[in-house]
CSV table of C-alpha atoms in Angstrom, one decimal:
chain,number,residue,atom,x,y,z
A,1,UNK,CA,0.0,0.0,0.0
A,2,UNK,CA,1.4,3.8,-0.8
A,3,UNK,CA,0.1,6.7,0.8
A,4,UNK,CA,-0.4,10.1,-0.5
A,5,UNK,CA,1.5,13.2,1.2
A,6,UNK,CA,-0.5,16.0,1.9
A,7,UNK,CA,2.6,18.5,2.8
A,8,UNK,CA,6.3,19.0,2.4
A,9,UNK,CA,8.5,21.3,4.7
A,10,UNK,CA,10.2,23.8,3.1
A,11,UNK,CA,13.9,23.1,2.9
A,12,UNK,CA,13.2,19.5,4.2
A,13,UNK,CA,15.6,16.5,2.7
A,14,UNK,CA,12.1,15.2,0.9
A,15,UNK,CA,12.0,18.7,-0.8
A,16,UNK,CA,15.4,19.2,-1.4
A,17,UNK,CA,14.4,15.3,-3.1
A,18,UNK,CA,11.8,16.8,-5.4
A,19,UNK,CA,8.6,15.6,-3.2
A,20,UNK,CA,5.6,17.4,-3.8
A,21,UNK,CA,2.1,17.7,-1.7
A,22,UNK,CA,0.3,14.6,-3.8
A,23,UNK,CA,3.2,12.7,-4.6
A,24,UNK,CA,2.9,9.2,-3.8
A,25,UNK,CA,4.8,7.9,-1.3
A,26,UNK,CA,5.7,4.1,-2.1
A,27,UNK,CA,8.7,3.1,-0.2
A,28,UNK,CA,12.1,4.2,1.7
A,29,UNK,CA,14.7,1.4,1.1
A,30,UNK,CA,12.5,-1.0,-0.6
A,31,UNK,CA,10.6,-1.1,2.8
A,32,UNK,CA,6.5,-1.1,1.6
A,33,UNK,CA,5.1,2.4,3.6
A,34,UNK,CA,1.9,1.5,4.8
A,35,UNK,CA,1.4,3.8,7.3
A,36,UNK,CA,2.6,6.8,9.7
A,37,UNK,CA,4.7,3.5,12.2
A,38,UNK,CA,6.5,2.7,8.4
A,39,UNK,CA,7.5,6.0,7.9
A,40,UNK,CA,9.1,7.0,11.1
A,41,UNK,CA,10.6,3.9,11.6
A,42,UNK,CA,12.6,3.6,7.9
A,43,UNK,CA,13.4,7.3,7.9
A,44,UNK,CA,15.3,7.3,10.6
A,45,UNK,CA,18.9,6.4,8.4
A,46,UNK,CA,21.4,8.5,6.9
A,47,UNK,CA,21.3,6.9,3.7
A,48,UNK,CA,17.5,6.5,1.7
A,49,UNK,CA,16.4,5.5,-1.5
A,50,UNK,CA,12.3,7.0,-1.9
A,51,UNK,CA,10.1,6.0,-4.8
A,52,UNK,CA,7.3,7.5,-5.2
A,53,UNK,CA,4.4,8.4,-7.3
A,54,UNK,CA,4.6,12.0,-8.9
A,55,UNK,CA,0.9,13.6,-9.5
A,56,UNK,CA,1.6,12.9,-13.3
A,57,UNK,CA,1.4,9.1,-12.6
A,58,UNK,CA,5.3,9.1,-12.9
A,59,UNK,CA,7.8,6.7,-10.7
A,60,UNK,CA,10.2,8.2,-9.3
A,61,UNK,CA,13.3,7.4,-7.5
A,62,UNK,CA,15.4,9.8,-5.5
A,63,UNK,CA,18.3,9.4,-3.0
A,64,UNK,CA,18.2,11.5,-0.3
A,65,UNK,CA,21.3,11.8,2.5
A,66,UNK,CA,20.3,13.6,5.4
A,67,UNK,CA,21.0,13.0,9.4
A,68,UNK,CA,21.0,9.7,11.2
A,69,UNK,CA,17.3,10.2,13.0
A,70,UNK,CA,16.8,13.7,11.2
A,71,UNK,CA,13.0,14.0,10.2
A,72,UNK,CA,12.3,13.5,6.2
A,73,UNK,CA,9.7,16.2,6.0
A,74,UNK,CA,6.8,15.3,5.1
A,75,UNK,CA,3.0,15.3,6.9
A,76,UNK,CA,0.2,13.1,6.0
A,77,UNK,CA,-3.8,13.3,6.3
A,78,UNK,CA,-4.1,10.5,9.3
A,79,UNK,CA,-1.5,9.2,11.4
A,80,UNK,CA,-3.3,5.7,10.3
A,81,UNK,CA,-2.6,7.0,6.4
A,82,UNK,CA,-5.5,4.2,5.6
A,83,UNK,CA,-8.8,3.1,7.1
A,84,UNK,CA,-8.6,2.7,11.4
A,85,UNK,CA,-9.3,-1.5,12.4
A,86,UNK,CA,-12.3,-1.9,13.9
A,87,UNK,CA,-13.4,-4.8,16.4
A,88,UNK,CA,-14.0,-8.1,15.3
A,89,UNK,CA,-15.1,-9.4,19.1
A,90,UNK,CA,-18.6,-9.5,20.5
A,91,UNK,CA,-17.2,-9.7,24.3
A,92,UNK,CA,-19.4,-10.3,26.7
A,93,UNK,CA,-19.0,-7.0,28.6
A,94,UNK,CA,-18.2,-4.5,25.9
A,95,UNK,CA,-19.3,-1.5,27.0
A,96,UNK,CA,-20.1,-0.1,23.5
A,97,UNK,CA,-22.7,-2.7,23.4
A,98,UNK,CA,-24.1,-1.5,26.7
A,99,UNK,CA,-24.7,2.3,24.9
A,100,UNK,CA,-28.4,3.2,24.7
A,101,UNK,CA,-29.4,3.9,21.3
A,102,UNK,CA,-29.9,7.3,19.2
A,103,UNK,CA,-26.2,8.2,20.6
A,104,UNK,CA,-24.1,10.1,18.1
A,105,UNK,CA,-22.8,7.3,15.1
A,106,UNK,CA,-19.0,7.5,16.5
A,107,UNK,CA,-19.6,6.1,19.4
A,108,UNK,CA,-20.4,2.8,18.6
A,109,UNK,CA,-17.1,2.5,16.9
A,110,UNK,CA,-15.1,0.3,18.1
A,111,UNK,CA,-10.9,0.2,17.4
A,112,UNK,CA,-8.4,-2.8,18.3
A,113,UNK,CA,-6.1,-0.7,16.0
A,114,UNK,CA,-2.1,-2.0,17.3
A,115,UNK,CA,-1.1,1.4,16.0
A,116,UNK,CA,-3.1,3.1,18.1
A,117,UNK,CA,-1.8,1.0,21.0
A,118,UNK,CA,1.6,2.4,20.4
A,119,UNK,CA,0.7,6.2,18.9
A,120,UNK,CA,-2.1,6.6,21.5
A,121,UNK,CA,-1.9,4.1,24.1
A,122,UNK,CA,-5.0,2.4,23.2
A,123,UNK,CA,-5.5,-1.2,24.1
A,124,UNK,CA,-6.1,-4.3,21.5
A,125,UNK,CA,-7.1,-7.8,21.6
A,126,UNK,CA,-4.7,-9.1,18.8
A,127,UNK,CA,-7.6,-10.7,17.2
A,128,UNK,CA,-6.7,-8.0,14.8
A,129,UNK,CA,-3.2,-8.8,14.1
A,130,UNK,CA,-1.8,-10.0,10.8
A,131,UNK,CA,1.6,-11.9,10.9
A,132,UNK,CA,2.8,-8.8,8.9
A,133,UNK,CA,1.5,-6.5,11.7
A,134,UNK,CA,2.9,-8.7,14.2
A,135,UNK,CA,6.7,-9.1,12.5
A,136,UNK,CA,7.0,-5.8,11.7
A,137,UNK,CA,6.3,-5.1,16.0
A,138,UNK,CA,9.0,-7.2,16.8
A,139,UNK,CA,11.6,-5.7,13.8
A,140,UNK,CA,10.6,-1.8,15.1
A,141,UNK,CA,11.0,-3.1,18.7
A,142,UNK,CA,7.7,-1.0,19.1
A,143,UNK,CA,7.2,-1.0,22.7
A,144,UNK,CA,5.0,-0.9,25.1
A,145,UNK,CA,2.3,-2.8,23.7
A,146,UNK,CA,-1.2,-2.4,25.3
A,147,UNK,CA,-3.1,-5.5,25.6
A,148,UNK,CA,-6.4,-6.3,26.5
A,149,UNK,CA,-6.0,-10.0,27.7
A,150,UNK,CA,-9.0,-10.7,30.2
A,151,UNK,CA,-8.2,-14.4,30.4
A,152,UNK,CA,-4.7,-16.1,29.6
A,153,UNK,CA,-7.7,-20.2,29.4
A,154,UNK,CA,-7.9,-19.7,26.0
A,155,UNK,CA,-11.2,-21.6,25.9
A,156,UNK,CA,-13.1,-19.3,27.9
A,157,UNK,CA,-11.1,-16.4,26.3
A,158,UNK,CA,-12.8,-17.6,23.1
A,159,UNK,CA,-16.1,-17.7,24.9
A,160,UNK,CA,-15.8,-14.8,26.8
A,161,UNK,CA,-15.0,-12.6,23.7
A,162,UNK,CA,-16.7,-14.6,21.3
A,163,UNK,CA,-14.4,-14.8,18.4
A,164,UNK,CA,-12.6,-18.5,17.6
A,165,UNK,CA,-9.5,-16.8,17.0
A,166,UNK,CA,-9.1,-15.2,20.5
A,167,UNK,CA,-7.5,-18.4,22.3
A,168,UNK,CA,-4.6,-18.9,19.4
A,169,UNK,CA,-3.6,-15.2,19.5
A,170,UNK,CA,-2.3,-15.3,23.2
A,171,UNK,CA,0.3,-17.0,22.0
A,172,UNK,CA,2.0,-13.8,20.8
A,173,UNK,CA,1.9,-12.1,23.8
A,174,UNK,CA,4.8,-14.9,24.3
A,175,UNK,CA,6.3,-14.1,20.9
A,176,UNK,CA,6.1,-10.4,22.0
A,177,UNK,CA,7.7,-11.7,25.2
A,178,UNK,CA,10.5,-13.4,24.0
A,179,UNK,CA,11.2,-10.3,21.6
A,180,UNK,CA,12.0,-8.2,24.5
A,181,UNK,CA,8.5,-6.6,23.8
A,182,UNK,CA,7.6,-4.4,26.8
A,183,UNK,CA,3.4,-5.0,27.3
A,184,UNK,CA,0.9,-3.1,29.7
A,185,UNK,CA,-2.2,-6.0,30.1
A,186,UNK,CA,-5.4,-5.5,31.5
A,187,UNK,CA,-8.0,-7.9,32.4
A,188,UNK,CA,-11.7,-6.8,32.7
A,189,UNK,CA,-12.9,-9.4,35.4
A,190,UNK,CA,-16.6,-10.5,35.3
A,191,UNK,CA,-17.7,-12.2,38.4
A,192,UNK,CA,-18.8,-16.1,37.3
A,193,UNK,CA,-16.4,-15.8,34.4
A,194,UNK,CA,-12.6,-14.6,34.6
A,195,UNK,CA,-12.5,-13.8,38.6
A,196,UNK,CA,-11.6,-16.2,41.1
A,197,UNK,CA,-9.3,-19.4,40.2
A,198,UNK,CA,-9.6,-17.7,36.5
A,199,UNK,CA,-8.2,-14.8,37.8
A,200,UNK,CA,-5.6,-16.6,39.6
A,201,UNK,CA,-4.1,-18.5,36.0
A,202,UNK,CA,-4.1,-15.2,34.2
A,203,UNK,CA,-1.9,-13.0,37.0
A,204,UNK,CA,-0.1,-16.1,37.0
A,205,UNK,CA,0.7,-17.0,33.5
A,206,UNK,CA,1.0,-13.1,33.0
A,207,UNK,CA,3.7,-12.3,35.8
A,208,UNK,CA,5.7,-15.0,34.9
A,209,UNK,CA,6.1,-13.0,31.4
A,210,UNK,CA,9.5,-11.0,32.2
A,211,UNK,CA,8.1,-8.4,29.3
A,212,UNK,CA,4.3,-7.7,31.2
A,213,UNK,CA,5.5,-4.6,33.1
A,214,UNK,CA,2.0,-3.6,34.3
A,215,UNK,CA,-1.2,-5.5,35.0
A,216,UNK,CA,-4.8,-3.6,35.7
A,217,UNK,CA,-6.9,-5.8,37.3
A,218,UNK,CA,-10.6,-3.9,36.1
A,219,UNK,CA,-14.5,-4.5,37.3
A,220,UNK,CA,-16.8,-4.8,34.4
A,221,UNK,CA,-19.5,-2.2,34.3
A,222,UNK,CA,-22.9,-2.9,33.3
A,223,UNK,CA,-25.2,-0.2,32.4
A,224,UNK,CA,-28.9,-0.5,32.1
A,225,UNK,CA,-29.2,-0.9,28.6
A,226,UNK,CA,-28.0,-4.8,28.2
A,227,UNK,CA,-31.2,-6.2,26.4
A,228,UNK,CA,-30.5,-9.0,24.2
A,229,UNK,CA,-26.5,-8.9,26.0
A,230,UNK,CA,-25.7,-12.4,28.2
A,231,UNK,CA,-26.3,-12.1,32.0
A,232,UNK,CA,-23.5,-10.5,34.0
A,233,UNK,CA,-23.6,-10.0,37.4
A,234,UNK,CA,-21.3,-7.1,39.3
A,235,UNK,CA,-19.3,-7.3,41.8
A,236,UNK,CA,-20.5,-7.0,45.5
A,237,UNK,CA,-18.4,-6.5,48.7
A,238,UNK,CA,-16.8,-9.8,49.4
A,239,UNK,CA,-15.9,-10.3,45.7
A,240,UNK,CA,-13.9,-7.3,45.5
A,241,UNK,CA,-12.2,-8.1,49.0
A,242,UNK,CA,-11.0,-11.4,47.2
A,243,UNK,CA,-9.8,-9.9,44.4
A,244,UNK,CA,-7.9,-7.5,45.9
A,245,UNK,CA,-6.3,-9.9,48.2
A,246,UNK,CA,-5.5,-11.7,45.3
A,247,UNK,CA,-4.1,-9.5,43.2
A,248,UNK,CA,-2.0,-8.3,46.0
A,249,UNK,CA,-0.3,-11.6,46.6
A,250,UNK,CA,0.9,-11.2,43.1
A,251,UNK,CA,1.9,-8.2,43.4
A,252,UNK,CA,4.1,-8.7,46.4
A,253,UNK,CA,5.8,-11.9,44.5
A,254,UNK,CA,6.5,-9.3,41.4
A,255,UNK,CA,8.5,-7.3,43.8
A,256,UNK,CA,10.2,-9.8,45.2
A,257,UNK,CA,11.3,-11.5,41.8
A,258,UNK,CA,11.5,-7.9,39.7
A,259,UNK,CA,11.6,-5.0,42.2
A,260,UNK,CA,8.2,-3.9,41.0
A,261,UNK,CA,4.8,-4.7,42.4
A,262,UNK,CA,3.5,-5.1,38.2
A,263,UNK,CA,0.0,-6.3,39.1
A,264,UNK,CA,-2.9,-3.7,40.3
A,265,UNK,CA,-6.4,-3.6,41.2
A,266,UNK,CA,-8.3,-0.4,39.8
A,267,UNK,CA,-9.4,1.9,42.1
A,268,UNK,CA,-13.0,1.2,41.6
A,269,UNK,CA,-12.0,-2.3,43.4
A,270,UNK,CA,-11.3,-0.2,46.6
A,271,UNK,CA,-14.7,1.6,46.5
A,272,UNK,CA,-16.2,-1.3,46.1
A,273,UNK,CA,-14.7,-3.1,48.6
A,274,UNK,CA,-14.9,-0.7,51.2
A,275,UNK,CA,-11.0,-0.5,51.3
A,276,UNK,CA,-8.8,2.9,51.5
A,277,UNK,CA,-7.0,3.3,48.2
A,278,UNK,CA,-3.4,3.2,48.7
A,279,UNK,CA,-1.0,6.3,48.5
A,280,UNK,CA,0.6,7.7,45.7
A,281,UNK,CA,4.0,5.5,45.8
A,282,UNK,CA,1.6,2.4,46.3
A,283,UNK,CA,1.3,3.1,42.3
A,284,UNK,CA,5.0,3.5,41.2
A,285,UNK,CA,5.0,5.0,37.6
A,286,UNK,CA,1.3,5.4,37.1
A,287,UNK,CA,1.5,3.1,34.3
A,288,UNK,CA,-2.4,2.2,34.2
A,289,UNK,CA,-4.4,5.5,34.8
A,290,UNK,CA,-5.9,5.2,31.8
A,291,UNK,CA,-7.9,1.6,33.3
A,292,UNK,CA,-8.2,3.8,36.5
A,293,UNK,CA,-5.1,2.4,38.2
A,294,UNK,CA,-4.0,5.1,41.0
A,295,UNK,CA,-6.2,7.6,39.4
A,296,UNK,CA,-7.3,8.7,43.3
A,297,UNK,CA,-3.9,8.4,44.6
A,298,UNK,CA,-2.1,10.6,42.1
A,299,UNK,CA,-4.8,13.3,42.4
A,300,UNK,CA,-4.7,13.4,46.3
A,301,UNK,CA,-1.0,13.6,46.2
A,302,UNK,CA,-0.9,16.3,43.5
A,303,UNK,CA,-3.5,18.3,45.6
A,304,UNK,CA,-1.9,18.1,49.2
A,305,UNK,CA,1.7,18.9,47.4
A,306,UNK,CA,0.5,21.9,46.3
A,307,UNK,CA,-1.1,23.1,49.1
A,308,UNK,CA,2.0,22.7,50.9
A,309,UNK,CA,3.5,25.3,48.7
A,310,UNK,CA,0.8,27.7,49.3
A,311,UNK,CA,0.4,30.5,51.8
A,312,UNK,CA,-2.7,30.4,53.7
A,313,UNK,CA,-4.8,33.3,52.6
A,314,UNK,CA,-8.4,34.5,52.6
A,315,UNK,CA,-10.9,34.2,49.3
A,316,UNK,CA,-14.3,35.3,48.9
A,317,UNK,CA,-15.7,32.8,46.5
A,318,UNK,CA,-18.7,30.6,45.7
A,319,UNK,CA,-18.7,27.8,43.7
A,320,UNK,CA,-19.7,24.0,42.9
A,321,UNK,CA,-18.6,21.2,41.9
A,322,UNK,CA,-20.2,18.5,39.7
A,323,UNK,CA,-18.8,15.1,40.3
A,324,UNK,CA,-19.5,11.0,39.4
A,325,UNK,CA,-20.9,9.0,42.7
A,326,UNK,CA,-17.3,7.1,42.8
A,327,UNK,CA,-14.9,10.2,43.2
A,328,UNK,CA,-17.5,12.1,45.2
A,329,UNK,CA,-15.9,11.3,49.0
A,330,UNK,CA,-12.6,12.0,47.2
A,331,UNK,CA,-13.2,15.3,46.0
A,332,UNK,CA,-15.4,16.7,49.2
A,333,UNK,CA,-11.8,15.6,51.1
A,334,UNK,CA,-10.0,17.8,48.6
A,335,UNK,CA,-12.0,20.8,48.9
A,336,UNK,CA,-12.0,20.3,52.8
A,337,UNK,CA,-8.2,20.4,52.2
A,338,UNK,CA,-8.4,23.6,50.0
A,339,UNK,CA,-10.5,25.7,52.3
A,340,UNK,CA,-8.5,24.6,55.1
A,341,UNK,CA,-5.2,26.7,53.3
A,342,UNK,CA,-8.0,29.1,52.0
A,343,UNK,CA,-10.4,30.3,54.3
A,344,UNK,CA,-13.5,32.4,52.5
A,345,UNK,CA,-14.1,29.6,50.1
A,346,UNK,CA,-17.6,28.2,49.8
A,347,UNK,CA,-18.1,25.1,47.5
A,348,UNK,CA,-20.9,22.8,47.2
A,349,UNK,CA,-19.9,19.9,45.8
A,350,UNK,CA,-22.7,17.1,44.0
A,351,UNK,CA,-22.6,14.0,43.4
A,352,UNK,CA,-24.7,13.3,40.6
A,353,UNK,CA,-26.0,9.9,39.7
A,354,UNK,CA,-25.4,8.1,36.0
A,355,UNK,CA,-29.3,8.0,35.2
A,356,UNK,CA,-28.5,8.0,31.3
A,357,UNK,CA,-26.3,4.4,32.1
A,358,UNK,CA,-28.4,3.2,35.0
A,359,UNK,CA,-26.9,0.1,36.5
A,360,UNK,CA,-23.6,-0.1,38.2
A,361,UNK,CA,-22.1,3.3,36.8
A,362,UNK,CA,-20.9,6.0,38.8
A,363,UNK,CA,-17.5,7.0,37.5
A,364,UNK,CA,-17.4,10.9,36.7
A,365,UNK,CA,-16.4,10.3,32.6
A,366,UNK,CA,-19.6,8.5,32.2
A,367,UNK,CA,-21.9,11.2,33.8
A,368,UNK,CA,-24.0,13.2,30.7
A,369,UNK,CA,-24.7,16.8,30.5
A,370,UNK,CA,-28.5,16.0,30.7
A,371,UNK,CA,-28.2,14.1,34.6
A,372,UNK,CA,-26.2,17.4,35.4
A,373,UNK,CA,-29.2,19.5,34.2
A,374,UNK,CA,-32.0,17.3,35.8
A,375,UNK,CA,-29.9,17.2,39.2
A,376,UNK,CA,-28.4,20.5,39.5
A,377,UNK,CA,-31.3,22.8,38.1
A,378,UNK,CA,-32.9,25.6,40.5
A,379,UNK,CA,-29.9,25.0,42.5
A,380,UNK,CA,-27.5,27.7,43.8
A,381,UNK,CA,-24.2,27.2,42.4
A,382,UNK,CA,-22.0,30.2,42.8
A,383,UNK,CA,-20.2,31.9,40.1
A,384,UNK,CA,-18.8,29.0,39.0
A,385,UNK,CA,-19.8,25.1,38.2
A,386,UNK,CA,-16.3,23.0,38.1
A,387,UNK,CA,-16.7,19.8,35.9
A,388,UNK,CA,-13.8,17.4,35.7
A,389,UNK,CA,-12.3,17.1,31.9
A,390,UNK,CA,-12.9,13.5,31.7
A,391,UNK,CA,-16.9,14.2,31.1
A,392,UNK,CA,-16.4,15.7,27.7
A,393,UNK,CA,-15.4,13.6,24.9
A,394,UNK,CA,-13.4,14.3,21.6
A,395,UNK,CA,-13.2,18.5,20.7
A,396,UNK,CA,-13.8,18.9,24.8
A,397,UNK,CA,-17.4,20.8,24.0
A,398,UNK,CA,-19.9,18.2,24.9
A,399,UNK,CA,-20.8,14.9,26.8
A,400,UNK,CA,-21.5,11.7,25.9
A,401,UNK,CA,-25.1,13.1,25.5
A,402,UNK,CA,-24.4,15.5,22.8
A,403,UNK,CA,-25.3,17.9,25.7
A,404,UNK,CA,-22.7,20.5,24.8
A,405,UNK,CA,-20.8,22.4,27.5
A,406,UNK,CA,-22.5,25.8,26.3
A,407,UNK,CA,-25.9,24.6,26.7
A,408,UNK,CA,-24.9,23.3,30.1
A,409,UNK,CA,-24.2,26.5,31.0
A,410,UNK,CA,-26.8,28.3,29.6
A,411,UNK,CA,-29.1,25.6,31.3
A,412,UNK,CA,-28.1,26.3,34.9
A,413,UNK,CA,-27.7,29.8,34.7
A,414,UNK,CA,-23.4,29.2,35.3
A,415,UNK,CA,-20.3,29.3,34.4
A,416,UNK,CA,-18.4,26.4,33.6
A,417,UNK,CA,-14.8,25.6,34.6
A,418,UNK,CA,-13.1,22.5,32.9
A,419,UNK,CA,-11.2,21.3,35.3
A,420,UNK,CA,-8.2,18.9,34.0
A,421,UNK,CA,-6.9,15.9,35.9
A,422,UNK,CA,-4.3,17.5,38.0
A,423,UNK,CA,-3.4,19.1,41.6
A,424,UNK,CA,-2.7,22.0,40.1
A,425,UNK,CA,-5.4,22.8,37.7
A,426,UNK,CA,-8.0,21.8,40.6
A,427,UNK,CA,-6.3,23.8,43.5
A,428,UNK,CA,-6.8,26.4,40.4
A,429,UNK,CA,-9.7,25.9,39.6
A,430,UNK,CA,-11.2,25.7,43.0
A,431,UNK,CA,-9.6,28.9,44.2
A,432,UNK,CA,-9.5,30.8,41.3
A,433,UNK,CA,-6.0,31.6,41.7
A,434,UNK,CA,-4.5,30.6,37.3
């Protein structure tokens, strides 16, 4: 496959080469360019042969010599440069399934794109892979690889994800493993399926992979929209208590055999187990936030070190916050924090319940513009409503809802303040203080 290049720097080595916006890009070194991982990866040498196509239809061959690691110069449409790989599971707990219907078309699209695992940090099931895909991971070294593994039994891997394929494909995460492949794993646990002895083979088969750096040991969520979708049931008290215990074990053998705990229960575990979270160094290099892995942690540890380098002072201010039913006991200990070191402050802050999802949700990045509406109208909110960043999807305008953040505000009579996922920006935010 060749991809068309939609710009050229100016006084770039692929200029100076005769590339035009257009042109054809067919290959660098007799290396096939298929997309943006091709490129960077086979113009990184001092010495390159590029054909390409010119806009006449003409072949052409240039050689260029430039830097070792110097860039080429040229920009494409997509990062992908073809179409994005879309899901060819039916898992029992995909959460896309779960969406009520009428939502925007987007977001029933689902990726298990590996190039997106390594641009963007998504996370695949390999079911995807070609053996091209797949060589070409191990000859880049690309690394880490995000991998959603949810069983290592690849019999009920096959059942729980529903594609015949899904068992043989572990058997490059040993390939990967062998290849000096770094990989970040998570495993979304549903009670009666994967949890349990399950559980137990996967963290085992996976920590015994030198390679799997990070494990994030996630609840499923089930929403209230699962007609036609098999049974699932979540997890109650004593089913997280287990699971935690059990992923602890294995994470205290990781240290002792690598010096790093590797295996990690998400923080929605804690919650629902009635546990305290762990602090910040609990969590080592954060490497599974986006599962919510230390998520609670980091942000309490951000806040309070910030505070400390604050002056206690007085602020006349009125606010509110707008917050998921998970984070909620977190975030009323923050603001405590913050009017302790900032006396003057008033905030209100709401937890408001996921009626668009019903079921088991209650993290803040699944609550809709429309629950914030119904719950928070007629209510005094101050000058300003905070929202976490998390609630907004894609151009950061609107929720999952298609509520956008203007009509929010023009509902409830407020301000908004996007708040981003940091000590900083909240101690900001909540004091006003940029």
């Amino acid at each position: 496959m060749s991809v068309i290049v939609k710009e050229v720097l100016k006084g770039s080595p692929a200029a100076k080469a005769g590339i035009k916006s257009g042109d054809t890009l067919v290959s660098i070194n007799g290396n096939d360019i298929m997309d943006v991982l091709d490129y960077r990866f086979y113009q990184m040498q001092e010495k390159l042969v590029l054909s390409f196509i010119n806009k006449r239809g003409k072949i052409k061959v240039r050689r260029v010599k430039k830097r070792e690691n110097a860039e080429l110069g040229m920009n494409f449409d997509t990062y992908l440069m073809d179409k994005q790989h879309s899901c060819l599971n039916k898992c029992i707990f995909c959460f896309i399934d779960q969406l009520p219907k009428g939502m925007r078309e987007s977001l029933y699209f689902k990726d298990d794109d590996s190039r997106l695992s390594f641009l963007f940090g998504n996370y695949v099931t390999l079911t995807n892979l070609t053996e091209h895909e797949i060589d070409r991971i191990i000859k880049m070294h690309i690394s880490p690889v995000n991998i959603s593994v949810h069983t290592t039994n690849p019999e009920l891997r096959v059942r729980m994800m529903k594609n015949k394929n899904a068992g043989a494909v572990l058997s490059v995460i040993d390939r990967f493993n062998e290849a000096g492949i770094a990989m970040n794993c998570q495993l979304v646990v549903c009670p009666g399926f994967n949890d349990g002895k399950e559980l137990e083979r996967s963290l085992n088969d996976l920590t015994n992979k030198e390679n799997v750096k990070c494990i994030a040991v996630v609840p499923v969520g089930i929403t209230g929209h699962r007609e036609g979708l098999e049974k699932l049931t979540p997890f109650d008290k004593q089913g997280a208590i287990a699971t935690i215990d059990l992923i602890d074990k294995f994470g205290l053998a990781c240290l002792e055999k690598y010096g790093e705990r590797r295996a990690f229960a998400a923080d929605e575990l804690y919650l629902l187990a009635g546990r305290q979270i762990p602090e910040a160094d609990y969590y080592e290099d954060f490497l599974q936030l986006e599962n919510g892995v230390g998520l609670w942690a980091l942000l309490k540890d951000e806040v309070y070190r910030c505070l400390d380098t604050c002056d206690k002072s007085k602020i006349n201010r009125k606010i509110s916050i707008a917050t998921g039913e998970a984070a909620y006991p977190l975030i009323k200990e923050l603001v405590t924090a913050v009017q302790q070191k900032f006396s003057g402050i008033e905030c209100d802050v709401y937890q408001v319940k996921n009626e668009f999802f019903g079921g088991q949700i209650n993290v803040s990045g699944l609550v809709t513009g429309g629950d914030i509406i119904k719950q928070l109208k007629n209510k005094n909110l101050g000058t300003h409503l905070l929202i976490p960043d998390s609630m907004l999807r894609y151009e950061n305008d609107r929720f999952l809802d298609d509520v956008t953040i203007d009509e929010l505000s023009k509902e409830l009579n407020v301000e908004l303040v996007i708040v981003k996922n940091s000590g900083e920006d909240f101690v900001g935010a909540v004091t006003g203080i940029n």
